[in-house]
Amino acid sequence: MTETTHRGCPVAHTDFTGTTPIYEHYRMLDQDREEARFLFNDTTERGFFMLQRYDDVREGFQQHENWTTAVRSALRPDVSGEPLLPQDLNGAEHVKLRRILNQFFAPAAVRRMEPMAQQRCIELIEEIQGVGSCDFVAEFAIRYPTDMFLALLGLPVSDGEQFLEWSDDYFSALLAGDPARAAAAKSSIMSYFDDAVNERRANPRDPKEDMVTRLVEARIDDVPLTQDEILTICLTLMLAGLDTTRSALGYIYAHLANNPADRQALIDDPALIPKAVEEFLRLYPLVFQAGREVQEPQRFEDLKLDTGDVVWLGVAQANRDPRKFENPDQFDLHRPNANQHLAFGGGPHRCLGMHLARLELKVVLEEWHKRIPEYRVAPGTELRERGVQLSMASLPLEWEV
Ligand code: HEM
């Protein structure tokens, strides 16, 4: 219930940072969206103005000149002190760096990764297929994007396990707002990347094929990227790509395990899988908000914004807005506008890795169901989700062998 107003905006106190039963965050987000078009949430030190409805959120992503990524998460404006690239850049500087990176994440470049993506996916499935059960999140959903990430950087997949430990530790410390633990995990990761980048400086590969070589050779306005910038880009890709893909897979498999008719539809007609991926991304967005910081006083519809205000762009609320998507809580394989979801954001900061993420999700759905068509959530399991950025710690699945 809202009780007061903040600069004319109703105030809400919903806490989106806790661990809850699965899907609870969507319920809270839907409730806030339907309560008022805009809300001011006072649960963080700085508070944030919430844009929650589809048209407002989409428009919000276009306000990039005045609303910058000086704050990236409305819920954790303080972790924005941790440098990330390209996120931290805005305007012309951002465009220049994106141009260098886009080459490796464009649809054609990602398509070239498909045979490798399939092969690694099959290997991982075959490791667990004969066992008849697994913790899908820990034994598959995080290992796969980690291996793909190492391959993208041209690093040995055999480093996956060690790397996973560091990255998991780092990410969870950041989300928990624990800077000391985050710093310790980060230093192991950075020294690993440092070795990899130095190796490429000594032994360059074809910059068209090898991302690290391209980063080493890249120039922006005739100036090479510094070692620190290159390491930060590697770290950013890790942070942005692993937890998100793991979480997306978790929600997709929780859905398919509990909805056998949807699973059967994909088995009967695998050509539907790309559509299913879009609908899953719409229905289960895990980056449920993006943050921005206002640089100059501005009026946005009814909102009176001041310099330094934090804005919340409600990705999940937009994706589940009944004004845009009919029966938004339902998984509909034939939804005509599913691909207009905002799960990858919008505007200049739209997800760099979205084509790679789509490929990974598609390949997993194809290869898994060829080998393990029937599965269920282990009886008695209570699925839970982490707030801030949705993720399940565990998804125990079982099947007959
Ligand atoms: C299902 C998986 C994924 C989801 C749902 C997702 C979601 C998002 C969203 C919502 C944003 C925009 C954030 C904002 O506007 O502040 C974003 C940005 C970004 N994503 Fe993803 N992402 C996914 C996978 C990936 C992968 C696999 C990579 C790379 C390996 C990646 C790299 C990035 C980068 C670098 C940015 C920042 C772009 C910029 O600021 O220019 N993402 N992602």
Coordinates of C-alpha atoms and ligand atoms in Angstrom, one line a residue:
M1 CA 0.0 0.0 0.0
T2 CA 1.3 3.5 -0.8
E3 CA 1.0 6.0 2.0
T4 CA 2.6 9.2 0.9
T5 CA 4.0 10.9 -2.1
H6 CA 7.5 11.9 -3.1
R7 CA 7.5 15.0 -5.4
G8 CA 4.0 14.2 -6.3
C9 CA 4.6 10.5 -7.0
P10 CA 3.0 7.7 -4.9
V11 CA 5.6 6.0 -2.7
A12 CA 6.0 2.2 -2.6
H13 CA 8.0 0.1 -0.2
T14 CA 8.3 -3.2 -2.1
D15 CA 11.6 -4.9 -1.5
F16 CA 12.9 -6.7 -4.6
T17 CA 16.2 -7.9 -3.1
G18 CA 15.2 -10.9 -1.0
T19 CA 15.1 -14.6 -1.8
T20 CA 11.5 -15.8 -2.2
P21 CA 9.5 -18.7 -3.6
I22 CA 9.9 -18.9 -7.4
Y23 CA 7.7 -16.4 -9.4
E24 CA 7.0 -14.3 -6.3
H25 CA 9.0 -11.3 -7.8
Y26 CA 6.8 -11.3 -10.9
R27 CA 3.7 -11.1 -8.6
M28 CA 5.2 -8.2 -6.7
L29 CA 6.2 -6.4 -9.9
D30 CA 2.8 -6.9 -11.5
Q31 CA 1.1 -5.5 -8.3
D32 CA 3.2 -2.4 -8.3
R33 CA 2.7 -1.8 -12.0
E34 CA -1.1 -2.0 -11.6
E35 CA -1.1 0.3 -8.5
A36 CA 0.1 3.4 -10.3
R37 CA 1.7 4.3 -13.6
F38 CA 4.8 5.7 -11.8
L39 CA 6.0 5.0 -8.2
F40 CA 8.8 6.2 -6.0
N41 CA 10.3 3.2 -4.2
D42 CA 12.0 4.1 -0.9
T43 CA 13.6 0.8 0.0
T44 CA 17.2 1.9 -1.0
E45 CA 19.2 4.8 0.3
R46 CA 18.7 6.9 -2.8
G47 CA 15.3 5.6 -3.7
F48 CA 14.2 5.3 -7.4
F49 CA 11.4 6.5 -9.7
M50 CA 9.8 3.4 -11.3
L51 CA 8.7 3.3 -15.0
Q52 CA 6.6 0.2 -15.1
R53 CA 4.4 0.1 -18.2
Y54 CA 5.5 -1.1 -21.6
D55 CA 5.4 2.2 -23.5
D56 CA 7.0 4.1 -20.7
V57 CA 9.8 1.6 -20.2
R58 CA 10.6 1.4 -23.9
E59 CA 10.6 5.2 -24.1
G60 CA 12.8 5.3 -21.0
F61 CA 15.5 3.3 -22.8
Q62 CA 15.5 6.0 -25.4
Q63 CA 16.3 8.8 -22.9
H64 CA 19.9 7.9 -23.0
E65 CA 21.3 11.4 -23.4
N66 CA 20.0 12.5 -20.0
W67 CA 19.5 9.2 -18.2
T68 CA 22.9 7.6 -18.2
T69 CA 24.4 4.4 -16.9
A70 CA 26.2 6.2 -14.1
V71 CA 23.7 4.1 -12.3
R72 CA 23.2 0.6 -13.8
S73 CA 20.9 -1.0 -11.3
A74 CA 18.3 1.0 -9.4
L75 CA 18.5 -1.6 -6.6
R76 CA 22.3 -1.4 -6.3
P77 CA 23.3 2.1 -7.4
D78 CA 26.4 1.8 -5.2
V79 CA 27.9 -1.2 -7.1
S80 CA 28.1 1.1 -10.1
G81 CA 31.5 2.1 -8.6
E82 CA 32.7 -1.2 -10.1
P83 CA 33.9 -0.3 -13.6
L84 CA 32.3 -2.1 -16.5
L85 CA 32.8 -1.7 -20.3
P86 CA 30.9 -0.9 -22.5
Q87 CA 28.1 -0.2 -19.9
D88 CA 29.8 2.7 -18.2
L89 CA 30.3 4.7 -21.4
N90 CA 27.6 6.9 -22.8
G91 CA 27.1 8.9 -26.0
A92 CA 29.8 8.9 -28.7
E93 CA 32.4 7.1 -26.6
H94 CA 30.0 4.2 -26.0
V95 CA 29.2 4.0 -29.7
K96 CA 32.9 3.7 -30.6
L97 CA 33.5 0.8 -28.3
R98 CA 30.3 -1.0 -29.2
R99 CA 31.4 -0.8 -32.8
I100 CA 34.5 -2.8 -32.0
L101 CA 32.7 -5.3 -29.9
N102 CA 29.6 -5.7 -32.1
Q103 CA 31.6 -7.5 -34.7
F104 CA 31.9 -10.5 -32.4
F105 CA 28.3 -10.6 -31.3
A106 CA 26.6 -9.8 -34.6
P107 CA 24.2 -12.5 -36.0
A108 CA 26.6 -13.7 -38.6
A109 CA 29.5 -14.1 -36.1
V110 CA 27.3 -15.9 -33.7
R111 CA 26.0 -18.3 -36.4
R112 CA 29.6 -19.3 -37.0
M113 CA 29.8 -20.4 -33.4
E114 CA 26.8 -22.8 -33.8
P115 CA 28.7 -26.0 -34.6
M116 CA 30.9 -25.5 -31.5
A117 CA 27.9 -24.6 -29.4
Q118 CA 26.2 -27.8 -30.4
Q119 CA 29.2 -30.0 -29.8
R120 CA 29.9 -28.6 -26.3
C121 CA 26.2 -28.8 -25.4
I122 CA 26.0 -32.5 -26.5
E123 CA 29.1 -33.3 -24.5
L124 CA 27.7 -31.8 -21.3
I125 CA 24.3 -33.5 -21.8
E126 CA 25.9 -36.9 -22.4
E127 CA 27.8 -36.5 -19.2
I128 CA 24.6 -36.5 -17.2
Q129 CA 22.2 -38.3 -19.5
G130 CA 22.9 -41.8 -18.1
V131 CA 22.7 -40.7 -14.4
G132 CA 18.9 -40.1 -14.5
S133 CA 19.0 -36.9 -12.4
C134 CA 21.0 -33.7 -12.0
D135 CA 20.9 -30.3 -10.4
F136 CA 20.1 -28.6 -13.7
V137 CA 21.4 -25.2 -12.5
A138 CA 24.7 -26.3 -11.0
E139 CA 25.6 -29.2 -13.3
F140 CA 24.4 -27.9 -16.7
A141 CA 22.9 -24.4 -16.9
I142 CA 26.0 -22.6 -15.6
R143 CA 28.7 -24.9 -17.1
Y144 CA 27.4 -24.4 -20.6
P145 CA 27.6 -20.6 -20.9
T146 CA 30.9 -20.6 -19.0
D147 CA 32.4 -22.9 -21.6
M148 CA 30.9 -20.8 -24.4
F149 CA 32.4 -17.7 -22.8
L150 CA 35.9 -19.2 -22.6
A151 CA 35.6 -20.3 -26.2
L152 CA 34.5 -16.8 -27.3
L153 CA 37.7 -15.5 -25.7
G154 CA 39.8 -18.3 -27.2
L155 CA 40.6 -19.7 -23.7
P156 CA 40.7 -23.4 -22.9
V157 CA 37.4 -24.9 -21.9
S158 CA 39.4 -27.1 -19.5
D159 CA 39.7 -24.0 -17.3
G160 CA 35.9 -23.9 -16.9
E161 CA 35.6 -25.4 -13.5
Q162 CA 38.1 -23.1 -11.8
F163 CA 36.8 -20.1 -13.6
L164 CA 33.3 -20.9 -12.6
E165 CA 34.2 -20.9 -9.0
W166 CA 35.7 -17.4 -9.2
S167 CA 33.0 -16.0 -11.3
D168 CA 30.2 -17.4 -9.1
D169 CA 31.9 -16.0 -6.0
Y170 CA 32.4 -12.6 -7.5
F171 CA 28.9 -12.3 -8.8
S172 CA 27.2 -13.4 -5.6
A173 CA 29.4 -11.0 -3.6
L174 CA 28.4 -8.1 -5.9
L175 CA 24.7 -8.8 -5.6
A176 CA 25.0 -9.3 -1.9
G177 CA 26.7 -5.9 -1.7
D178 CA 29.9 -7.4 -0.1
P179 CA 32.8 -5.4 -1.6
A180 CA 35.6 -7.2 0.3
R181 CA 34.6 -10.7 -1.0
A182 CA 34.0 -9.3 -4.4
A183 CA 37.5 -7.7 -4.5
A184 CA 39.2 -11.0 -3.6
A185 CA 37.3 -13.0 -6.3
K186 CA 37.9 -10.3 -8.8
S187 CA 41.7 -10.3 -8.4
S188 CA 41.9 -14.0 -9.3
I189 CA 39.8 -13.4 -12.4
M190 CA 41.7 -10.4 -13.5
S191 CA 45.0 -12.1 -13.2
Y192 CA 43.7 -15.0 -15.3
F193 CA 42.6 -12.5 -18.0
D194 CA 45.8 -10.6 -17.7
D195 CA 47.8 -13.8 -18.6
A196 CA 45.5 -14.5 -21.5
V197 CA 45.8 -11.0 -22.9
N198 CA 49.6 -11.0 -22.5
E199 CA 49.7 -14.3 -24.3
R200 CA 47.8 -12.7 -27.2
R201 CA 50.1 -9.7 -27.3
A202 CA 53.0 -12.1 -27.6
N203 CA 51.3 -14.5 -30.1
P204 CA 48.6 -12.6 -32.0
R205 CA 45.9 -14.6 -33.9
D206 CA 43.7 -13.5 -36.7
P207 CA 41.8 -10.4 -35.3
K208 CA 38.8 -11.3 -37.4
E209 CA 38.4 -14.6 -35.6
D210 CA 39.9 -13.9 -32.2
M211 CA 38.3 -11.3 -29.9
V212 CA 41.3 -10.8 -27.6
T213 CA 43.6 -10.1 -30.5
R214 CA 41.1 -7.7 -31.9
L215 CA 40.9 -5.9 -28.6
V216 CA 44.7 -5.7 -28.4
E217 CA 44.9 -4.3 -31.9
A218 CA 41.8 -2.0 -31.8
R219 CA 42.2 1.8 -31.9
I220 CA 39.7 4.4 -30.8
D221 CA 40.6 7.8 -32.3
D222 CA 44.1 6.3 -33.0
V223 CA 44.5 5.4 -29.3
P224 CA 44.8 1.7 -28.4
L225 CA 42.7 0.3 -25.5
T226 CA 44.7 0.0 -22.3
Q227 CA 45.4 -3.3 -20.6
D228 CA 42.9 -2.3 -17.9
E229 CA 40.2 -1.5 -20.4
I230 CA 40.7 -4.9 -22.1
L231 CA 40.6 -6.7 -18.8
T232 CA 37.4 -4.8 -17.8
I233 CA 35.7 -5.7 -21.1
C234 CA 36.5 -9.4 -20.4
L235 CA 35.2 -9.1 -16.9
T236 CA 32.1 -7.4 -18.1
L237 CA 31.3 -10.1 -20.6
M238 CA 31.7 -12.6 -17.9
L239 CA 29.4 -10.8 -15.5
A240 CA 26.8 -10.0 -18.2
G241 CA 26.8 -13.4 -19.9
L242 CA 27.0 -16.2 -17.4
D243 CA 24.5 -15.6 -14.7
T244 CA 21.9 -14.4 -17.1
T245 CA 22.1 -17.4 -19.4
R246 CA 22.1 -19.8 -16.4
S247 CA 19.0 -18.1 -15.0
A248 CA 17.2 -18.1 -18.3
L249 CA 17.8 -21.8 -18.7
G250 CA 16.6 -22.4 -15.1
Y251 CA 13.3 -20.7 -15.6
I252 CA 12.8 -22.3 -19.0
Y253 CA 13.4 -25.8 -17.7
A254 CA 11.3 -25.3 -14.6
H255 CA 8.5 -24.3 -17.0
L256 CA 9.0 -27.2 -19.3
A257 CA 9.4 -29.8 -16.5
N258 CA 6.0 -28.6 -15.1
N259 CA 4.2 -28.1 -18.4
P260 CA 4.6 -31.4 -20.4
A261 CA 2.2 -30.1 -23.2
D262 CA 4.6 -27.2 -24.0
R263 CA 7.5 -29.6 -23.9
Q264 CA 5.8 -32.0 -26.3
A265 CA 5.0 -29.2 -28.7
L266 CA 8.8 -28.4 -29.0
I267 CA 9.6 -32.1 -29.4
D268 CA 7.0 -32.6 -32.1
D269 CA 8.1 -29.5 -34.0
P270 CA 11.6 -28.3 -33.2
A271 CA 11.2 -25.5 -35.7
L272 CA 9.1 -23.8 -33.0
I273 CA 12.1 -23.5 -30.7
P274 CA 13.3 -20.0 -31.8
K275 CA 9.7 -18.7 -31.2
A276 CA 9.6 -20.5 -27.8
V277 CA 12.9 -18.8 -26.8
E278 CA 11.4 -15.3 -27.5
E279 CA 8.3 -16.2 -25.5
F280 CA 10.3 -17.5 -22.6
L281 CA 12.5 -14.4 -22.6
R282 CA 9.3 -12.3 -22.5
L283 CA 7.6 -14.4 -19.8
Y284 CA 10.6 -15.0 -17.5
P285 CA 12.8 -11.9 -17.7
L286 CA 15.6 -12.2 -15.1
V287 CA 17.2 -8.8 -15.5
F288 CA 13.9 -7.4 -14.3
Q289 CA 15.0 -3.8 -14.1
A290 CA 17.8 -1.5 -15.5
G291 CA 18.8 1.6 -13.6
R292 CA 19.7 5.0 -14.9
E293 CA 20.9 8.3 -13.3
V294 CA 19.3 11.6 -14.4
Q295 CA 21.9 14.2 -15.4
E296 CA 19.8 17.3 -15.7
P297 CA 16.3 18.2 -14.4
Q298 CA 13.7 16.9 -16.7
R299 CA 9.9 16.3 -16.8
F300 CA 9.0 12.8 -18.0
E301 CA 5.2 12.7 -18.4
D302 CA 4.0 13.3 -14.8
L303 CA 7.4 12.8 -13.2
K304 CA 9.5 15.8 -12.1
L305 CA 13.1 14.5 -12.2
D306 CA 16.1 16.2 -10.7
T307 CA 19.8 15.8 -11.3
G308 CA 21.1 12.7 -9.5
D309 CA 17.7 10.9 -9.4
V310 CA 17.7 7.2 -10.0
V311 CA 15.3 5.8 -12.6
W312 CA 14.1 2.2 -12.7
L313 CA 13.3 0.8 -16.1
G314 CA 10.9 -2.0 -15.3
V315 CA 11.8 -4.7 -17.9
A316 CA 9.8 -7.5 -16.4
Q317 CA 6.8 -5.2 -15.7
A318 CA 6.9 -4.2 -19.4
N319 CA 7.1 -7.8 -20.6
R320 CA 4.1 -8.7 -18.5
D321 CA 2.1 -5.6 -19.1
P322 CA -1.5 -6.6 -20.2
R323 CA -1.7 -3.3 -22.1
K324 CA 0.9 -4.8 -24.5
F325 CA 0.6 -8.6 -24.2
E326 CA -2.7 -10.4 -24.0
N327 CA -2.9 -12.9 -21.1
P328 CA 0.7 -11.9 -20.2
D329 CA 1.1 -14.7 -17.6
Q330 CA 0.6 -17.4 -20.1
F331 CA 3.2 -19.1 -22.2
D332 CA 1.9 -18.7 -25.7
L333 CA 4.0 -20.3 -28.5
H334 CA 2.0 -18.4 -31.1
R335 CA 1.9 -15.0 -29.5
P336 CA 2.2 -12.6 -32.5
N337 CA 4.2 -9.9 -30.7
A338 CA 6.4 -12.0 -28.4
N339 CA 9.6 -10.7 -30.0
Q340 CA 8.7 -7.1 -28.9
H341 CA 9.7 -8.0 -25.4
L342 CA 12.3 -5.8 -23.6
A343 CA 14.2 -8.7 -21.9
F344 CA 17.4 -7.5 -23.6
G345 CA 16.7 -3.8 -22.8
G346 CA 16.5 -1.2 -25.5
G347 CA 18.3 1.8 -27.0
P348 CA 22.1 2.1 -27.3
H349 CA 22.8 -0.2 -24.3
R350 CA 20.7 -3.0 -25.6
C351 CA 22.3 -6.3 -24.7
L352 CA 25.5 -6.9 -26.7
G353 CA 25.2 -10.7 -26.2
M354 CA 21.6 -11.2 -27.2
H355 CA 22.2 -13.2 -30.3
L356 CA 24.7 -15.4 -28.5
A357 CA 22.2 -15.9 -25.7
R358 CA 19.4 -16.8 -28.1
L359 CA 21.8 -19.3 -29.8
E360 CA 22.7 -20.9 -26.6
L361 CA 19.1 -21.3 -25.5
K362 CA 18.0 -22.7 -28.8
V363 CA 20.9 -25.2 -29.0
V364 CA 20.1 -26.4 -25.5
L365 CA 16.4 -26.9 -26.2
E366 CA 17.2 -28.8 -29.4
E367 CA 19.9 -31.0 -28.1
W368 CA 18.5 -31.7 -24.7
H369 CA 15.1 -32.8 -25.9
K370 CA 16.7 -35.2 -28.5
R371 CA 18.3 -37.0 -25.6
I372 CA 16.2 -36.4 -22.6
P373 CA 12.6 -35.8 -23.8
E374 CA 10.9 -36.6 -20.5
Y375 CA 11.9 -35.1 -17.1
R376 CA 10.3 -33.8 -14.0
V377 CA 11.3 -31.6 -11.0
A378 CA 12.4 -33.9 -8.2
P379 CA 9.3 -34.5 -6.0
G380 CA 9.2 -32.4 -2.8
T381 CA 11.4 -29.7 -4.2
E382 CA 10.5 -26.1 -3.2
L383 CA 12.0 -23.8 -5.9
R384 CA 13.2 -20.5 -4.8
E385 CA 14.5 -17.4 -6.5
R386 CA 17.1 -14.7 -5.7
G387 CA 16.1 -11.1 -6.0
V388 CA 18.0 -8.1 -7.5
Q389 CA 18.6 -10.2 -10.7
L390 CA 16.5 -13.4 -10.7
S391 CA 18.2 -16.7 -10.5
M392 CA 17.5 -20.1 -9.0
A393 CA 20.2 -21.6 -6.8
S394 CA 19.1 -25.1 -7.7
L395 CA 16.7 -27.0 -10.0
P396 CA 16.8 -30.8 -9.3
L397 CA 15.5 -32.7 -12.4
E398 CA 14.9 -36.5 -12.8
W399 CA 14.3 -38.7 -15.8
E400 CA 14.1 -42.4 -16.5
V401 CA 17.3 -44.1 -17.8
Ligands
HEM1 C1 19.3 -14.5 -21.5 C2 20.5 -13.9 -21.4 C3 20.7 -12.4 -21.2 C4 19.8 -11.4 -20.8 C5 18.4 -11.6 -20.3 C6 20.5 -10.2 -20.9 C7 19.9 -9.0 -20.6 C8 20.6 -7.7 -20.7 C9 19.9 -6.5 -20.5 C10 18.5 -6.2 -20.0 C11 20.9 -5.5 -20.8 C12 20.7 -4.0 -20.8 C13 21.0 -3.4 -19.5 C14 20.8 -1.9 -19.4 O1 20.2 -1.3 -20.3 O2 21.3 -1.3 -18.5 C15 22.1 -6.2 -21.2 C16 23.3 -5.5 -21.5 C17 24.4 -6.2 -21.8 N1 24.6 -7.6 -22.0 FE1 23.1 -9.0 -21.8 N2 21.8 -10.4 -21.3 C18 21.9 -11.8 -21.6 C19 23.0 -12.4 -22.1 C20 24.2 -11.8 -22.4 C21 25.4 -12.5 -22.9 C22 25.5 -13.9 -23.2 C23 26.4 -11.5 -23.0 C24 27.8 -11.6 -23.5 C25 28.6 -12.7 -23.5 C26 25.8 -10.2 -22.6 C27 26.5 -9.0 -22.6 C28 25.9 -7.8 -22.3 C29 26.6 -6.6 -22.3 C30 28.1 -6.4 -22.6 C31 25.7 -5.6 -22.0 C32 26.0 -4.0 -21.9 C33 25.8 -3.4 -23.2 C34 26.0 -1.9 -23.2 O3 26.0 -1.3 -22.2 O4 26.3 -1.4 -24.3 N3 24.5 -10.4 -22.2 N4 21.9 -7.5 -21.2

